[in-house]
Short mmCIF file of C-alpha atoms and ligand atoms in Angstrom, two decimals:
data_model
loop_
_atom_site.label_atom_id
_atom_site.label_comp_id
_atom_site.label_asym_id
_atom_site.label_seq_id
_atom_site.Cartn_x
_atom_site.Cartn_y
_atom_site.Cartn_z
CA MET L 194 108.32 165.45 126.52
CA ASN L 195 111.77 167.05 126.52
CA LEU L 196 112.74 167.16 122.82
CA ASP L 197 116.26 168.47 123.53
CA ALA L 198 116.95 165.50 125.81
CA LEU L 199 115.52 163.15 123.18
CA MET L 200 117.77 164.62 120.45
CA ASN L 201 120.89 163.70 122.38
CA LYS L 202 119.78 160.28 123.51
CA HIS L 203 120.94 156.84 122.44
CA LEU L 204 118.36 154.16 121.97
CA THR L 205 118.38 151.93 125.04
CA ARG L 206 120.42 148.73 124.58
CA TYR L 207 120.39 147.71 128.26
CA PHE L 208 117.06 147.45 130.02
CA ASP L 209 116.61 147.18 133.77
CA PRO L 210 115.19 143.68 134.34
CA GLY L 211 113.76 144.74 137.70
CA ARG L 212 111.31 147.33 136.36
CA THR L 213 107.90 146.76 134.82
CA ILE L 214 105.76 149.32 132.98
CA PRO L 215 102.70 150.09 135.15
CA GLU L 216 99.54 148.56 133.70
CA ASP L 217 97.76 151.89 133.13
CA THR L 218 100.81 153.28 131.27
CA LEU L 219 100.98 150.14 129.13
CA GLN L 220 97.28 150.34 128.34
CA GLN L 221 97.62 154.01 127.37
CA LEU L 222 100.49 153.13 125.04
CA LEU L 223 98.49 150.30 123.46
CA ARG L 224 95.51 152.64 122.99
CA PHE L 225 97.90 154.98 121.23
CA LEU L 226 99.28 152.18 119.04
CA ARG L 227 95.72 151.19 118.13
CA SER L 228 95.04 154.79 117.08
CA THR L 229 98.00 155.13 114.70
CA PRO L 230 96.90 155.90 111.13
CA SER L 231 97.56 153.94 107.94
CA SER L 232 97.17 154.85 104.28
CA VAL L 233 93.56 154.46 103.10
CA ASN L 234 92.92 153.16 106.65
CA VAL L 235 94.10 149.73 105.49
CA GLN L 236 95.04 148.72 109.07
CA PRO L 237 97.42 145.93 108.00
CA ASN L 238 98.71 145.02 111.46
CA HIS L 239 98.40 142.60 114.30
CA PHE L 240 100.46 143.18 117.43
CA TYR L 241 101.69 140.47 119.79
CA VAL L 242 102.32 142.00 123.22
CA LEU L 243 104.81 139.88 125.15
CA ALA L 244 104.17 140.66 128.79
CA THR L 245 105.23 137.42 130.49
CA PRO L 246 108.68 135.87 131.02
CA GLU L 247 107.48 132.88 128.93
CA GLY L 248 106.43 135.08 126.01
CA LYS L 249 109.69 137.03 126.01
CA GLN L 250 111.70 133.80 126.34
CA ARG L 251 109.90 132.30 123.34
CA LEU L 252 110.88 135.31 121.26
CA ALA L 253 114.46 135.36 122.60
CA ASP L 254 114.82 131.65 121.75
CA ASN L 255 113.62 132.16 118.17
CA LEU L 256 115.52 135.24 116.97
CA GLY L 257 117.72 133.11 114.74
CA GLU L 258 121.38 132.23 115.17
CA ARG L 259 122.94 135.51 114.04
CA PHE L 260 120.68 137.71 116.18
CA GLN L 261 121.46 136.34 119.64
CA ASP L 262 122.65 139.78 120.78
CA ASN L 263 119.08 140.96 120.95
CA ALA L 264 117.94 138.18 123.31
CA GLU L 265 119.14 139.95 126.45
CA LYS L 266 117.37 143.17 125.43
CA ILE L 267 114.09 141.32 125.00
CA LEU L 268 114.42 139.35 128.23
CA ASN L 269 115.30 142.43 130.29
CA ALA L 270 112.70 144.70 128.70
CA SER L 271 109.44 145.05 130.58
CA HIS L 272 107.44 144.23 127.42
CA THR L 273 108.24 143.53 123.79
CA ILE L 274 105.77 144.02 120.95
CA ILE L 275 105.97 141.98 117.75
CA LEU L 276 104.58 144.20 114.99
CA THR L 277 103.29 142.03 112.17
CA THR L 278 101.96 143.02 108.76
CA ARG L 279 99.51 141.28 106.44
CA ALA L 280 101.08 139.41 103.52
CA ASP L 281 98.28 140.61 101.23
CA VAL L 282 94.82 142.20 101.36
CA PRO L 283 92.11 139.59 100.79
CA ASP L 284 88.59 140.84 100.14
CA SER L 285 87.54 139.62 103.59
CA HIS L 286 89.99 142.08 105.17
CA ILE L 287 88.94 145.13 103.23
CA GLU L 288 85.26 144.26 103.77
CA ALA L 289 85.98 144.10 107.54
CA VAL L 290 87.63 147.55 107.38
CA PHE L 291 84.60 149.01 105.57
CA ALA L 292 82.14 147.32 107.96
CA LYS L 293 83.97 148.83 110.96
CA GLU L 294 84.05 152.27 109.33
CA ARG L 295 80.30 152.05 108.75
CA ALA L 296 79.69 150.86 112.34
CA ASP L 297 81.88 153.70 113.71
CA GLY L 298 80.05 156.25 111.52
CA ARG L 299 83.28 157.35 109.88
CA PHE L 300 81.29 158.92 107.01
CA PRO L 301 77.76 159.53 108.31
CA ASP L 302 76.71 160.22 104.68
CA PRO L 303 76.40 156.72 103.04
CA SER L 304 77.25 158.08 99.59
CA LYS L 305 80.57 159.41 100.92
CA GLN L 306 81.34 156.00 102.45
CA GLN L 307 80.57 154.42 99.06
CA ARG L 308 82.87 156.82 97.23
CA TRP L 309 85.59 156.16 99.83
CA GLU L 310 85.27 152.40 99.37
CA ALA L 311 85.54 152.70 95.58
CA MET L 312 88.60 154.95 95.91
CA THR L 313 90.21 152.53 98.41
CA ARG L 314 89.64 149.51 96.15
CA ASP L 315 91.11 151.46 93.24
CA PHE L 316 94.19 152.38 95.29
CA LEU L 317 94.69 148.78 96.46
CA THR L 318 94.49 147.60 92.83
CA LEU L 319 97.15 150.15 91.93
CA ARG L 320 99.46 148.93 94.71
CA GLY L 321 98.86 145.25 93.94
CA TYR L 322 98.87 145.24 90.13
CA GLY L 323 100.36 148.62 89.14
CA TYR L 324 103.21 149.31 91.54
CA LYS L 325 103.30 145.64 92.64
CA ASP L 326 104.40 146.63 96.12
CA LEU L 327 101.38 145.80 98.25
CA ASN L 328 103.27 144.11 101.11
CA HIS L 329 106.15 146.59 101.03
CA TRP L 330 103.67 149.47 101.09
CA MET L 331 101.87 147.94 104.08
CA GLU L 332 105.17 147.47 105.92
CA LYS L 333 105.80 151.21 105.50
CA GLN L 334 102.59 151.75 107.47
CA THR L 335 103.97 149.45 110.18
CA TYR L 336 107.16 151.52 110.41
CA MET L 337 105.09 154.64 110.88
CA ALA L 338 103.23 152.94 113.73
CA VAL L 339 106.50 151.90 115.38
CA GLY L 340 107.97 155.42 115.05
CA LEU L 341 104.91 157.14 116.44
CA THR L 342 104.74 154.65 119.31
CA MET L 343 108.40 155.34 120.16
CA MET L 344 107.51 159.02 120.54
CA ALA L 345 104.41 158.20 122.57
CA ALA L 346 106.51 155.99 124.84
CA ALA L 347 108.95 158.88 125.35
CA ALA L 348 106.03 161.12 126.31
CA LEU L 349 105.08 158.51 128.94
CA GLY L 350 108.65 158.20 130.27
CA VAL L 351 109.11 154.73 128.78
CA GLU L 352 112.17 153.71 126.73
CA ALA L 353 111.36 152.13 123.36
CA THR L 354 113.93 150.39 121.15
CA PRO L 355 112.98 149.08 117.71
CA LEU L 356 114.72 145.84 116.77
CA GLU L 357 115.26 144.57 113.24
CA GLY L 358 117.74 141.94 114.33
CA PHE L 359 115.65 138.78 114.06
CA ASP L 360 114.83 136.11 111.51
CA PRO L 361 111.18 136.56 110.45
CA ALA L 362 110.92 132.88 109.48
CA THR L 363 111.74 131.59 112.98
CA VAL L 364 109.76 134.29 114.81
CA ASP L 365 106.71 133.74 112.59
CA LYS L 366 106.92 130.00 113.20
CA ALA L 367 107.27 130.33 116.99
CA PHE L 368 104.11 132.46 117.24
CA THR L 369 102.18 130.86 114.30
CA ILE L 370 102.03 134.29 112.69
CA ARG L 371 101.90 133.19 109.03
CA GLU L 372 98.91 130.99 109.77
CA ALA L 373 97.13 134.27 110.52
CA GLY L 374 98.13 135.70 107.12
CA HIS L 375 100.80 137.99 108.58
CA SER L 376 104.59 138.16 108.89
CA THR L 377 106.82 139.90 111.44
CA THR L 378 108.06 143.33 110.36
CA VAL L 379 109.80 144.79 113.42
CA LEU L 380 110.01 144.35 117.19
CA LEU L 381 109.67 147.06 119.84
CA ALA L 382 111.31 146.51 123.23
CA LEU L 383 109.82 148.66 125.99
CA GLY L 384 110.95 149.33 129.53
CA TYR L 385 113.40 151.35 131.59
CA PRO L 386 117.17 151.73 131.11
CA ASP L 387 119.66 149.94 133.34
CA PRO L 388 121.18 152.89 135.27
CA GLN L 389 124.55 151.04 135.43
CA LYS L 390 124.80 150.75 131.63
CA VAL L 391 123.78 154.09 130.14
CA TYR L 392 126.06 155.30 127.29
CA THR L 393 127.64 158.69 127.90
CA ASN L 394 129.40 158.99 124.51
CA PRO L 395 127.79 161.41 122.04
CA ILE L 396 125.32 160.37 119.38
CA SER L 397 126.67 160.60 115.80
CA ARG L 398 124.58 162.04 112.97
CA PHE L 399 125.40 163.93 109.75
CA ASP L 400 125.52 167.69 110.10
CA ALA L 401 122.45 169.71 109.25
CA ASP L 402 123.96 171.16 106.04
CA GLN L 403 124.28 167.61 104.66
CA LEU L 404 120.70 166.79 105.52
CA PHE L 405 118.58 169.79 104.71
CA THR L 406 118.11 171.63 101.44
CA PHE L 407 116.14 174.85 101.66
CA ILE L 408 114.53 175.90 98.41
C1 LIG O 548 114.47 150.45 112.81
C2 LIG O 548 115.62 150.21 113.74
C3 LIG O 548 116.03 148.91 114.03
C4 LIG O 548 117.07 148.68 114.93
N1 LIG O 548 117.41 147.39 115.25
C5 LIG O 548 118.33 147.17 116.22
C6 LIG O 548 118.64 145.85 116.66
O1 LIG O 548 118.08 144.86 116.19
N2 LIG O 548 119.54 145.69 117.66
C7 LIG O 548 120.17 146.77 118.23
O2 LIG O 548 121.00 146.58 119.15
N3 LIG O 548 119.93 148.03 117.82
C8 LIG O 548 119.02 148.26 116.85
N4 LIG O 548 118.75 149.54 116.44
C9 LIG O 548 119.51 150.66 117.04
C10 LIG O 548 120.43 151.36 116.00
O3 LIG O 548 121.52 150.52 115.71
C11 LIG O 548 120.87 152.69 116.61
O4 LIG O 548 119.76 153.50 116.80
C12 LIG O 548 121.89 153.40 115.72
O5 LIG O 548 123.08 152.65 115.60
C13 LIG O 548 122.24 154.77 116.31
O6 LIG O 548 122.72 154.60 117.63
P1 LIG O 548 122.20 155.53 118.83
O7 LIG O 548 120.71 155.32 118.93
O8 LIG O 548 122.92 154.98 120.04
O9 LIG O 548 122.60 156.92 118.50
C14 LIG O 548 117.73 149.78 115.55
C15 LIG O 548 117.30 151.09 115.25
C16 LIG O 548 116.28 151.31 114.36
C17 LIG O 548 115.85 152.74 114.10
#
């Protein structure tokens, strides 16, 4: 990955509709997305991978009135991922996390697994009843997954553009996402840039002295 090139690069707004991500590259990216970490391993996500023209069209048709600008990006992208986040953490979910950790041998020592589970329950109680930010906290995990996946895509030579321009109510309804206990947090369009429509103007960011404080 060429970090210098990445630092001077605009996010892709115009995808080449004629190019599709090769299946092995896509699968590698999805394996990476599956591997992204979350706080206390809460794993609050489900990902809808839109790989067909019908899937992308359904999303484009349900972005909501004010977000029509993003329809073309989604339709021209090779794939778009809908990253959804749980609305809350029912006991059934956290039990499933613990069961998978036990099956994967995350803590081969059963007493360590037990201590971990107690600590996790305690932390979830704090988020839910102390800080009262359980869903917001889980969405932060989703943003980390999207950011890491953008970098992984760059390493694979794939363009990745996160999209917040959509109405979660209409997107959730179109894909029956709330019925699954989740809601849409962010979209990730993936593909290759349209060579006719690449910006050449510079990117604009605050200078380093406004951003960094060395102590
Ligand atoms: C989390 C996130 C969500 C974004 N959502 C959209 C979007 O819905 N539509 C869009 O055209 N651009 C979207 N962008 C692109 C930003 O507007 C863009 O990165 C920013 O204006 C800087 O422009 P540059 O990447 O060309 O330097 C999004 C970027 C981020 C990081």
